[in-house]
Coordinates of C-alpha atoms and ligand atoms in Angstrom, one line a residue:
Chain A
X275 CA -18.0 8.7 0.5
X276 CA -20.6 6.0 0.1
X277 CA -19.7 2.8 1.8
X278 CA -17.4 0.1 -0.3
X279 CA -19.2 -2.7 -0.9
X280 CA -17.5 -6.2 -0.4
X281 CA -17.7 -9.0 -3.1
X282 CA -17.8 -12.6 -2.5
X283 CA -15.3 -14.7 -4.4
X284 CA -15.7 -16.5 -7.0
X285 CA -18.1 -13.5 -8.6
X286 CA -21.1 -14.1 -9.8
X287 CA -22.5 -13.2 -13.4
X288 CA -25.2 -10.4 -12.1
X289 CA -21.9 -9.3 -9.2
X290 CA -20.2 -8.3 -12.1
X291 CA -22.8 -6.7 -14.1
X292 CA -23.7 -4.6 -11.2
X293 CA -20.0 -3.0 -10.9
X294 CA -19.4 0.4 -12.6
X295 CA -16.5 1.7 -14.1
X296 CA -14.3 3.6 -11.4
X297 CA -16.1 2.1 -8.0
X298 CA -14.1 1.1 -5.0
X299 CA -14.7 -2.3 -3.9
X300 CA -13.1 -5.2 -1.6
X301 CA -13.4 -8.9 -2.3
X302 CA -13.3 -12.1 0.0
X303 CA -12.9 -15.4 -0.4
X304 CA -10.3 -17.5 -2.7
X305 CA -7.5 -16.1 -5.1
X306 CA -4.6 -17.4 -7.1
X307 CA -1.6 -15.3 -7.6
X308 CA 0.7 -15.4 -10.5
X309 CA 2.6 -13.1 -13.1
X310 CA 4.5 -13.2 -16.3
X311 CA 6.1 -16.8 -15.9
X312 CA 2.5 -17.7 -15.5
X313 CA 0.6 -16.7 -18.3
X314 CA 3.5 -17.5 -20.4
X315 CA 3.7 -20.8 -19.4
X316 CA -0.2 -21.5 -19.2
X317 CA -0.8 -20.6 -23.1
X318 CA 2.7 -21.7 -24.6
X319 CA 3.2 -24.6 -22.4
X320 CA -0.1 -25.6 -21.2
X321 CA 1.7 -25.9 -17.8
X322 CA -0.6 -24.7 -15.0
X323 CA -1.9 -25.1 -11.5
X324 CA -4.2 -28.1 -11.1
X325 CA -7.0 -26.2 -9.2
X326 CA -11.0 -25.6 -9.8
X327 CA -11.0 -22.6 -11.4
X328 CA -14.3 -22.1 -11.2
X329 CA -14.3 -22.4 -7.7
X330 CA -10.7 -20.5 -7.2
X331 CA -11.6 -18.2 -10.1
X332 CA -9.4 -14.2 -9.6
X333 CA -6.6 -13.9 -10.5
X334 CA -4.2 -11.7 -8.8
X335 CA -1.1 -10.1 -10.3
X336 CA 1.2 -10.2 -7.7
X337 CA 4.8 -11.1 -6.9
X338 CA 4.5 -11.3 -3.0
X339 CA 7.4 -11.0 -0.6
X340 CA 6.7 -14.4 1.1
X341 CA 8.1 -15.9 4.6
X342 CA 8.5 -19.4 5.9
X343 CA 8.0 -19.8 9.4
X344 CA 9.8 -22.5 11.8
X345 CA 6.6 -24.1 11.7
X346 CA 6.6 -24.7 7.9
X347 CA 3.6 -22.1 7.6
X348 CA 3.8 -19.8 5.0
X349 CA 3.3 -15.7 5.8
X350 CA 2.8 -12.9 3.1
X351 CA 5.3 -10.0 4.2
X352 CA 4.1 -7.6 1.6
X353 CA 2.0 -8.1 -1.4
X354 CA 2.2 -5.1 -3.7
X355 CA -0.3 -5.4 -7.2
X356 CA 2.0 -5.8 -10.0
X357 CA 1.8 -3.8 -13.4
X358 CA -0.8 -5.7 -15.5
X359 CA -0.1 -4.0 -18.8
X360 CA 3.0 -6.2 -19.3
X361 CA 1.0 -9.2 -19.5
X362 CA -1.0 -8.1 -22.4
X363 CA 0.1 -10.3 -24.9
X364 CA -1.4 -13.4 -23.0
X365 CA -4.0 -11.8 -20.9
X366 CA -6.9 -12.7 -23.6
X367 CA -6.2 -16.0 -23.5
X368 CA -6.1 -16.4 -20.0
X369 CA -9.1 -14.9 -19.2
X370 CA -10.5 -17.0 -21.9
X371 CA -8.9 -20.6 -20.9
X372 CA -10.1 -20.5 -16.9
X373 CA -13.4 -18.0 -17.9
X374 CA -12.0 -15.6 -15.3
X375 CA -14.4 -13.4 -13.9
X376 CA -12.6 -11.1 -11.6
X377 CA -8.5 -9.9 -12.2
X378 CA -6.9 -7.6 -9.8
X379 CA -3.4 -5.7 -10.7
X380 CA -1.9 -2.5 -11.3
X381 CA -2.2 -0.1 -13.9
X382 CA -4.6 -1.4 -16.3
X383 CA -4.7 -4.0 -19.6
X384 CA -5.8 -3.6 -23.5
X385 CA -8.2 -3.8 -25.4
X386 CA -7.7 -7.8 -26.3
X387 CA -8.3 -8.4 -22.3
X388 CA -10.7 -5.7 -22.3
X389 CA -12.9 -8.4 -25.4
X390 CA -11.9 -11.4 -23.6
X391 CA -13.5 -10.4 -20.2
X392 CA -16.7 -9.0 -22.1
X393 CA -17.0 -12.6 -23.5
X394 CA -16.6 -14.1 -20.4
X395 CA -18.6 -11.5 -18.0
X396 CA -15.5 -10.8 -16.1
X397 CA -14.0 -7.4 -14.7
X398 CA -10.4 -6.2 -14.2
X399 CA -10.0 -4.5 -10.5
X400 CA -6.7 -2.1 -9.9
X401 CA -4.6 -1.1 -7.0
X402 CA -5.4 2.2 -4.8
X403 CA -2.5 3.4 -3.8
X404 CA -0.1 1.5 -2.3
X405 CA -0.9 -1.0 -0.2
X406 CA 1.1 -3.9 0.5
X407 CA 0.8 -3.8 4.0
X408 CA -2.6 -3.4 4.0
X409 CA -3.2 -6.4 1.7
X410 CA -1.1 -8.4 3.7
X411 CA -3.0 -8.6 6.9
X412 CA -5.8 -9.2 4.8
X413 CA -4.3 -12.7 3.5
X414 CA -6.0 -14.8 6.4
X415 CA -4.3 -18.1 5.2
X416 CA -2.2 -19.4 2.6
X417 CA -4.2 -22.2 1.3
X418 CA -1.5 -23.6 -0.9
X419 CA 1.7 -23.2 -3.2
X420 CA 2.3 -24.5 -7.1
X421 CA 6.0 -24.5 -9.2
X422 CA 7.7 -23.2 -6.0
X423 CA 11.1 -25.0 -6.7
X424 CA 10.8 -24.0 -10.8
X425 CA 9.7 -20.5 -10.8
X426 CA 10.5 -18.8 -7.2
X427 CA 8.7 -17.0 -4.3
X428 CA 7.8 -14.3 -6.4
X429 CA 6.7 -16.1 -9.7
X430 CA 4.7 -19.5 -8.4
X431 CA 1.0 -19.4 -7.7
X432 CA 0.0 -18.7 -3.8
X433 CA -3.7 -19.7 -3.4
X434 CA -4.5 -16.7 -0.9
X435 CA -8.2 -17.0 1.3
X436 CA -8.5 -13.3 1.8
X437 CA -11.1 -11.4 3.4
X438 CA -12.4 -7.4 3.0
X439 CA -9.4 -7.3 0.4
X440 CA -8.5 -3.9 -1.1
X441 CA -10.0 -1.5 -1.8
X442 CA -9.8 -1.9 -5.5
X443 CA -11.5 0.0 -8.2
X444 CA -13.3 -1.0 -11.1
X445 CA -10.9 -0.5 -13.8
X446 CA -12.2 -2.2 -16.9
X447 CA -15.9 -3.5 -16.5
X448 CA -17.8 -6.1 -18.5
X449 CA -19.1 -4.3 -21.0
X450 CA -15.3 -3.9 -22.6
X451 CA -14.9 0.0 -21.2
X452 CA -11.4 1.0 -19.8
X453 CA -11.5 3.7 -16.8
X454 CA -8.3 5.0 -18.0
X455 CA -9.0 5.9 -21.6
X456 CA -10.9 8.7 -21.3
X457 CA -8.8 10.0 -19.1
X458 CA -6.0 9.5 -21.4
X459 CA -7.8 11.0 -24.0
X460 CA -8.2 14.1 -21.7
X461 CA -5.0 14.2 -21.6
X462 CA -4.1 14.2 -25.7
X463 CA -6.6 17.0 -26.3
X464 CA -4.5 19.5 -23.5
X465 CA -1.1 18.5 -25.5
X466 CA -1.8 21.1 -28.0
X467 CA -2.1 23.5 -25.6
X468 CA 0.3 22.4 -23.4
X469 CA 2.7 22.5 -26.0
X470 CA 2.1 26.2 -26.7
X471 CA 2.6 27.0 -23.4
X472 CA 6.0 26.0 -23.9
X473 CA 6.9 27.6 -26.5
X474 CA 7.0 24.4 -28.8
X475 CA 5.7 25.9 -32.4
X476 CA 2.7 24.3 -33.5
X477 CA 3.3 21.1 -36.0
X478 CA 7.0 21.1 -34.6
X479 CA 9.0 17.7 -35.3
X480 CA 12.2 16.1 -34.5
X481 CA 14.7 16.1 -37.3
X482 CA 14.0 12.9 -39.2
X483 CA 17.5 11.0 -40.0
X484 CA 16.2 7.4 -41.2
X485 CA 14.6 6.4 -44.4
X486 CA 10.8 6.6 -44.1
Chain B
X141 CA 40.5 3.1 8.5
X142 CA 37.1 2.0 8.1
X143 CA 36.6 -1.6 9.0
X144 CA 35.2 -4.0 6.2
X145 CA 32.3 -5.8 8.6
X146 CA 31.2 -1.9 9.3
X147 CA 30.9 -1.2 5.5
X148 CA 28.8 -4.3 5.3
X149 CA 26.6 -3.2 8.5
X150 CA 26.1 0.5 6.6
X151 CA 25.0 -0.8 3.4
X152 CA 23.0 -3.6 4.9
X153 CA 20.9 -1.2 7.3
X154 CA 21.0 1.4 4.4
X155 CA 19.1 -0.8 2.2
X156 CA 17.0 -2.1 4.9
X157 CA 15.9 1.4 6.1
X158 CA 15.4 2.2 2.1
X159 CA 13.2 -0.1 1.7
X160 CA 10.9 0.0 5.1
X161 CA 10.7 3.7 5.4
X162 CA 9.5 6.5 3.3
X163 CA 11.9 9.9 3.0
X164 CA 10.8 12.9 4.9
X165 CA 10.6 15.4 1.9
X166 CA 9.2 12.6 -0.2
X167 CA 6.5 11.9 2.5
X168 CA 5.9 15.9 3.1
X169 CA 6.0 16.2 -0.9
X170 CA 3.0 13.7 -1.1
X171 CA 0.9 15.5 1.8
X172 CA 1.5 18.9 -0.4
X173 CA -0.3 16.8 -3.0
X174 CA -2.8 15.3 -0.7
X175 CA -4.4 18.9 -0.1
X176 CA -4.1 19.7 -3.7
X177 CA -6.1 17.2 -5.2
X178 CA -10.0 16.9 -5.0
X179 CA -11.0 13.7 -6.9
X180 CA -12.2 11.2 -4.2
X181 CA -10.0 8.3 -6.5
X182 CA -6.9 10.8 -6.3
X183 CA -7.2 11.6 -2.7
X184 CA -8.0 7.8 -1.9
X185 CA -5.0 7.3 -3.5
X186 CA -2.6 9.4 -1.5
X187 CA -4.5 8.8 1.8
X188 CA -3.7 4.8 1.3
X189 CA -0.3 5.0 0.2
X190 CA 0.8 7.4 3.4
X191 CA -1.1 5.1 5.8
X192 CA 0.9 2.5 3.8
X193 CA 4.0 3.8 4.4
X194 CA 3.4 4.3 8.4
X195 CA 2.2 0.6 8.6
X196 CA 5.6 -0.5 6.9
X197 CA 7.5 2.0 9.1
X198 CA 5.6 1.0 12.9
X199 CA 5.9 -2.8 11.6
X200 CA 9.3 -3.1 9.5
X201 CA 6.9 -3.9 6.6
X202 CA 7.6 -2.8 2.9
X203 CA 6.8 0.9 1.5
X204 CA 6.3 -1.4 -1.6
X205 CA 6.8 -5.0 -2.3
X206 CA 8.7 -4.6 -5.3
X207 CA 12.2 -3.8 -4.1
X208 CA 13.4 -3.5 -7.6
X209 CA 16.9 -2.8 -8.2
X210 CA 19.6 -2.6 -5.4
X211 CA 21.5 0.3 -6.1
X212 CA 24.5 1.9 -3.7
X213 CA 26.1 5.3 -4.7
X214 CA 29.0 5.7 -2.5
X215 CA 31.3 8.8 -2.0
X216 CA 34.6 9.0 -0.5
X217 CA 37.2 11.5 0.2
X218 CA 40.9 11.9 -0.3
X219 CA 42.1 10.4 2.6
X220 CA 39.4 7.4 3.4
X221 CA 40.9 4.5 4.3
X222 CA 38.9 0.9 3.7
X223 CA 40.2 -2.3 5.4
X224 CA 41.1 -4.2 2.3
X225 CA 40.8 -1.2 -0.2
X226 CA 38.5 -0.2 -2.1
X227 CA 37.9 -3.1 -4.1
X228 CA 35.7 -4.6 -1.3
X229 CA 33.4 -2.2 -2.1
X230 CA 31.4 -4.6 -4.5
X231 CA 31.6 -8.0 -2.3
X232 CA 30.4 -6.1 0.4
X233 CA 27.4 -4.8 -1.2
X234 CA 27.2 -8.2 -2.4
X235 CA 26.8 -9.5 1.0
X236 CA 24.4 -6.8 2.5
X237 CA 22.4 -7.2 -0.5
X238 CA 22.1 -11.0 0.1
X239 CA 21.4 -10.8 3.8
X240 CA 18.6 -7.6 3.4
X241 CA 17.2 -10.3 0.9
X242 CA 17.3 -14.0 2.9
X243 CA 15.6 -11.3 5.8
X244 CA 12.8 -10.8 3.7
X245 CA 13.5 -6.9 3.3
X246 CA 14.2 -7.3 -0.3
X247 CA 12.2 -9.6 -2.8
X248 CA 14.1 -11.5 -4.6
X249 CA 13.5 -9.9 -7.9
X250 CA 17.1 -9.9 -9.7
X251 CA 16.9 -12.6 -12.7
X252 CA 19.6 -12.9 -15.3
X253 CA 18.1 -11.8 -18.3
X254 CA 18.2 -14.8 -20.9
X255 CA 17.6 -18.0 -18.4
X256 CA 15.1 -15.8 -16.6
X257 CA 16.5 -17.6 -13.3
X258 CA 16.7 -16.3 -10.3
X259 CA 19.6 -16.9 -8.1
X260 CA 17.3 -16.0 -5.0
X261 CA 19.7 -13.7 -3.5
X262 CA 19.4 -10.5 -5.9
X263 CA 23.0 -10.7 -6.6
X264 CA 24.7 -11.3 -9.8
X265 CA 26.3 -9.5 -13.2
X266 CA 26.6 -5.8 -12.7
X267 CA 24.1 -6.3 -9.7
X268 CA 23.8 -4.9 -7.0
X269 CA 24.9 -1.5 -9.0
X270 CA 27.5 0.5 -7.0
X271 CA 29.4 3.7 -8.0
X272 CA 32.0 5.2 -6.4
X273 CA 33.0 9.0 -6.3
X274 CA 35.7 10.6 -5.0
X275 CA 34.5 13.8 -4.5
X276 CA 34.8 14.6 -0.4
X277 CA 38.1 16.3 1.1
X278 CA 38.1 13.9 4.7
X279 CA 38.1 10.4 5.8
X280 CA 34.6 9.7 5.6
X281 CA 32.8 7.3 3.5
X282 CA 28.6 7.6 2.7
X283 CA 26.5 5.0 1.1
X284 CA 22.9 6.0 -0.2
X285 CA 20.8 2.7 -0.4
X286 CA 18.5 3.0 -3.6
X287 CA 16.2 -0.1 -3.6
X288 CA 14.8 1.2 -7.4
X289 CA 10.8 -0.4 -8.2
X290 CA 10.5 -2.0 -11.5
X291 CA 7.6 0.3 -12.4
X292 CA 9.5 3.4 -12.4
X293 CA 12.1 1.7 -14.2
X294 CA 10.6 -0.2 -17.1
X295 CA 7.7 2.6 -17.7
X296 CA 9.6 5.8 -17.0
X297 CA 12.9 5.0 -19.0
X298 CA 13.0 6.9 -22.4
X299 CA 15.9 7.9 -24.2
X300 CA 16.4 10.0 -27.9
X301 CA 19.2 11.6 -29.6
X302 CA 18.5 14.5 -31.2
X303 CA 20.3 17.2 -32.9
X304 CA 21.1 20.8 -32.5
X305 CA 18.0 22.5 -34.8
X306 CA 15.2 19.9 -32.7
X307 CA 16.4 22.9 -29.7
X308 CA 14.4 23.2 -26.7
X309 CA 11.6 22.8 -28.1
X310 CA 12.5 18.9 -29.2
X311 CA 13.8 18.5 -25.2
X312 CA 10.6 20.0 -23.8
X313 CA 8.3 17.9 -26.6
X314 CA 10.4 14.7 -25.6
X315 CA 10.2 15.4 -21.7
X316 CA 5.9 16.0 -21.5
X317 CA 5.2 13.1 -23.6
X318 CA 7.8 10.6 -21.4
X319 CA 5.8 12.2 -18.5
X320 CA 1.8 12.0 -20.1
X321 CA 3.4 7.9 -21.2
X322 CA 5.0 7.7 -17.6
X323 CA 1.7 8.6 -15.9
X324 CA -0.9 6.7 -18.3
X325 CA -2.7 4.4 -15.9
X326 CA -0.3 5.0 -13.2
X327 CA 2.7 2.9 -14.8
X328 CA 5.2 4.6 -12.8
X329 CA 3.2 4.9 -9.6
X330 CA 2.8 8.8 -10.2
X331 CA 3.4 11.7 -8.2
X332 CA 6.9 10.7 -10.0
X333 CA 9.8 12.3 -9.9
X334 CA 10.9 12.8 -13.5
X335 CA 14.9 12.7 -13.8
X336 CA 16.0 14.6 -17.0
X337 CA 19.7 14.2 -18.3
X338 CA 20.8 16.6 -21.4
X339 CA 24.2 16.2 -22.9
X340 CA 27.4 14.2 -22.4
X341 CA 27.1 10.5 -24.1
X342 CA 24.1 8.3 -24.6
X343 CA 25.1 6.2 -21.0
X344 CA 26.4 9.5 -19.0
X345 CA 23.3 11.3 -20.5
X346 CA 21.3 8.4 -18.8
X347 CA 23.1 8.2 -16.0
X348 CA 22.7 11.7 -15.3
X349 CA 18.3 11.1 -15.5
X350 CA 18.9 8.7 -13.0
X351 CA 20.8 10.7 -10.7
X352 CA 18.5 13.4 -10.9
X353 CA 15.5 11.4 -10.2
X354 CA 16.6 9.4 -7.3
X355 CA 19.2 11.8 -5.5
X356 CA 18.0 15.4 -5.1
X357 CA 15.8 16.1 -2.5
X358 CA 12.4 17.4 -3.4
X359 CA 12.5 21.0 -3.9
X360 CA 16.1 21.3 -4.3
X361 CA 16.8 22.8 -7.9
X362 CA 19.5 23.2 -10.3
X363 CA 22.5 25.6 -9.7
X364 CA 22.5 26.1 -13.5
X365 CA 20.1 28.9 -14.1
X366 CA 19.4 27.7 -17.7
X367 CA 18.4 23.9 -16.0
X368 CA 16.9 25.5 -12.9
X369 CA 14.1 27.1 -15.6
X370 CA 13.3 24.1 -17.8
X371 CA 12.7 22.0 -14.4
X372 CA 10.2 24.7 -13.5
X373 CA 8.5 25.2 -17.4
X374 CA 8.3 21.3 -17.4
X375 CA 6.8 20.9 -13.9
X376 CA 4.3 23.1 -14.3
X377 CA 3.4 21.8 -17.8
X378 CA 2.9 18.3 -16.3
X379 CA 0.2 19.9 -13.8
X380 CA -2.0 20.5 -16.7
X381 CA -2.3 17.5 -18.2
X382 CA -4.8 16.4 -16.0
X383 CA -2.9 13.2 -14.3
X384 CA -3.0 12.6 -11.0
X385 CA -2.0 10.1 -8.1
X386 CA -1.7 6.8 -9.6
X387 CA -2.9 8.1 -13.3
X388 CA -6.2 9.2 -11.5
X389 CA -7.6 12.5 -12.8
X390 CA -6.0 15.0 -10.9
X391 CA -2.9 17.8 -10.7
X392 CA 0.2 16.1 -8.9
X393 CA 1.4 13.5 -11.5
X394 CA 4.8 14.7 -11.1
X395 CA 6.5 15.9 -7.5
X396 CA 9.4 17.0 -9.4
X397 CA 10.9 17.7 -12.6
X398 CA 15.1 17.5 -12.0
X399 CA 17.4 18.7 -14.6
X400 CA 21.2 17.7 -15.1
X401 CA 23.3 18.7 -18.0
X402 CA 26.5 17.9 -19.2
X403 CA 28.7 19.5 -22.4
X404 CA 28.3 17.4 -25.5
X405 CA 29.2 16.8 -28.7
X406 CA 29.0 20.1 -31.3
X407 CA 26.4 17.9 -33.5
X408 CA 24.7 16.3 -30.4
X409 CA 21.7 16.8 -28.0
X410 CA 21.3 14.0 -26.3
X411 CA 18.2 13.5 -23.8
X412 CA 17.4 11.2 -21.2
X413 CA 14.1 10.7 -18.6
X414 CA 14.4 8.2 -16.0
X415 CA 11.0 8.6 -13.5
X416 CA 11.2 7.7 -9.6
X417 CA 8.1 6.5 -8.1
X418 CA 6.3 7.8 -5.4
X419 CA 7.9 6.0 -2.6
X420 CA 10.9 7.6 -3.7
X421 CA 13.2 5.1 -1.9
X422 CA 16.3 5.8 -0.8
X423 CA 18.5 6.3 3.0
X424 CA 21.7 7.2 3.4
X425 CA 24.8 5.6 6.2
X426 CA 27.4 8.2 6.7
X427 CA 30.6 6.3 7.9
X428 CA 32.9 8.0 9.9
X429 CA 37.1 7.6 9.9
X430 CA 36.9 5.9 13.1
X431 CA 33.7 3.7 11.9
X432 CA 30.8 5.3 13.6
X433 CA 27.5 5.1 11.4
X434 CA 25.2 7.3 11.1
X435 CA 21.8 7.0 9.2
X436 CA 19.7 9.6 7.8
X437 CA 16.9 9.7 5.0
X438 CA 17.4 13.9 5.1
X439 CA 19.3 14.8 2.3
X440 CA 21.8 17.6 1.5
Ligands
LIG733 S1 6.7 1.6 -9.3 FE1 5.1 1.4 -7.9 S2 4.9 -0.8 -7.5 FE2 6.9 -0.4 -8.5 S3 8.3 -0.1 -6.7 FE3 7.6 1.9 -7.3 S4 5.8 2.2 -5.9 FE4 6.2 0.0 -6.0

């Protein structure tokens, strides 16, 4: 397998142009974690970490298993993606609000996220695998910490320097295509034949009980 | 009589081992896969999350950062003795749950559902889950730790009454579409282990899915012939839709398809799926009469 390519943070316009759909890659530099509590909070509330987002500019989907040390320090035990489909309903909006180049989660987002990162030039990157230790000892320091008293270990924003982070693959790119569609549409065209297989009789439905 | 700081010690290690190391016939289930699959994305998938799991084992690291749901299912015989009865049972998974968590082997995940706060400690209303059955004939007590990831739960957690004429044909319909949703992007963290429950009420139904999807060893099928076949039919159907490791485009979305049944109502046919994620977490303490604990993620 060709050799992963690593990818400075915060991208650049022609970085992110040059990624295809379904590539492996690992990225170094800054990154702000967060998850539902806050994008909810960012668009609803306008409550949000007072950092340069152009400068601190991926957004990780994450709620890490975090440590303090006798020292005060702070130390990632495990950071595991987090499923990025739930935060559909606001992920346009955020991408939109900090012009967000580069996301990283699990699973993948819509097709709102998918129109918001075209207009901004940005990518969405998800998980291989499993991970979490890897990622971990990739976290070389834990630059700083937002809303930990209001929202938790697992819900505040960590500001992560990390370095040869991933692998991650090119999930959704700039140009608004999703990795997992076709493959999903693979998928629907077998049903018919996969249902015959079973024995299911074609056109077969469940007995309808509700006003329609 | 079984001591009530031992009880605590079991579930506590039970839970820790759940959630640092990966079952053996979960982690031979996933090599099987490995050589199965030829898509550089599906292989890279596998290959990371094995070399995952023997980080988190050699370090006391995490199989996966989400440690979800604490779960205990107990069993006890007909002449087990607790120190302060069996109605400790829930403080003291209360405790070990709450210690596993301020040691950083659980994430704090557990929030109450309105408020959205988080009591920091995973414990709380109807958590940590524990069930009790009294189904052994000696003095013994055995705890299975299931630490359950929210991804398995909130994607692969589908549920539908449907009547007598929908037949087999309405289960197996229902069963391949949970798994094609289940799978769609990797939600679930597929190779899953789809839990099926057919029959009995809407929460035993349920229940059973569950049970089926976190408690049966891989390869281990149904005693019912009847249940024993649809887990095969339904496995193999899943291997042609194309899904693999992590939704990639592959064979192994699913490791397993397990069946339970229970009777039901004449004018009922009630079916449940409940998935189980790759890491498939789950160890067992075996307490002894006289309070020696033994640990084992081999199951029966
Ligand atoms: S569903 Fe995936 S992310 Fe969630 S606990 Fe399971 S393996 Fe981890």
């Amino acid at each position: 397998m060709a050799e992963i390519r690593d990818i400075k943070l915060p991208m650049t316009e022609e970085d992110v142009k040059s990624l295809k759909l379904g590539e492996m890659i690992t990225v170094s530099g800054l990154l702000f974690t967060g998850r539902s509590r806050l994008h909810i909070r960012a668009i609803e509330d306008n409550i949000y970490p007072p950092i340069d987002y152009e400068k601190i500019n991926c957004f990780f989907h994450v709620g890490p298993v975090m440590r303090q040390e006798e020292d005060g320090e702070w130390k990632v035990v495990s950071c595991e993606p987090t499923s990025s489909i739930r935060f559909e309903r606001y992920g346009a909006d955020v991408v939109r609000k900090f012009k967000l180049r580069t996301l990283i989660g699990k699973t993948t987002m819509g097709p709102a996220t998918a129109q918001a990162l075209k207009e901004v030039g940005g990518i969405y990157l998800s998980k291989i695998g499993l991970s979490g230790n890897a990622l971990k000892d990739q976290v070389k320091k834990v630059h700083d910490v937002y809303f930990l008293d209001e929202l938790g270990k697992t819900e505040c924003t960590w500001i992560y320097e990390v370095d040869h982070f991933g692998p991650f693959f090119v999930a959704m790119d700039s140009e608004g295509n999703n990795y997992f569609e076709d493959l999903a549409k693979e998928a629907e065209s077998k049903m018919p034949e996969i249902e015959k297989d079973l024995g299911i009789p074609a056109g077969y439905d469940y007995t309808e009980v509700n006003a329609k | 009589m079984i001591r009530r700081e031992t009880i605590v010690e079991a579930m506590y290690n039970a839970i820790r081992l759940g959630a640092t190391k990966m079952p053996p016939d979960i982690r031979r289930a996933l090599q099987n896969a490995l050589k199965e699959e030829t898509d550089p994305m599906a292989v890279k998938h596998l290959e990371v999350s094995l070399q995952n799991a023997d980080m988190s084992e050699k370090g006391n690291g995490l199989v996966c950062a989400d440690t979800g749901f604490p779960m205990y299912f107990i069993h006890a015989g007909a002449k087990t003795q607790l120190e302060g009865g069996f109605g400790i049972l829930k403080e003291c998974a209360e405790e070990a749950t709450a210690r596993a968590t301020a040691e950083c082997f659980l994430r704090p995940t557990m929030v109450h559902p309105l408020t959205r706060k988080n009591p920091g400690n995973n414990v709380g209303p109807g958590m940590p889950k524990i069930e009790v059955v009294f189904d052994r004939d000696d003095d013994s007590l055995e705890i299975l730790a299931a630490p359950k990831g929210g991804g398995s739960e909130i994607f692969g957690t589908f549920y539908r009454m449907m009547f007598p004429a929908d037949g087999e044909a309405g289960i197996k319909k229902f069963v391949i579409e949970c798994i094609k949703d289940a799978c769609y992007a990797g939600k679930v963290c597929p190779p899953a282990i789809i839990g099926v429950g057919i029959g009995g009420t809407a929460d035993l139904c349920m229940s059973m899915a569950k049970k089926a999807a976190l408690l049966r060893p891989i390869g281990k099928k149904h005693t019912d012939p009847e249940a024993a076949r649809l887990e095969k039919e339904l496995y193999e159907a899943s291997r042609k839709l194309g899904i693999g490791p992590m939704g990639s485009r592959g064979i192994n979305a699913v490791l397993a398809v397990n069946v339970d049944v229970a009777v039901t109502h004449t004018a009922a046919l009630p079916v449940a799926v409940n998935a189980q994620c790759m890491v498939g977490r789950r160890w067992i303490a075996k307490i002894d009469g006289n309070g020696n604990i033994d640990y084992t993620g081999e199951m029966e």
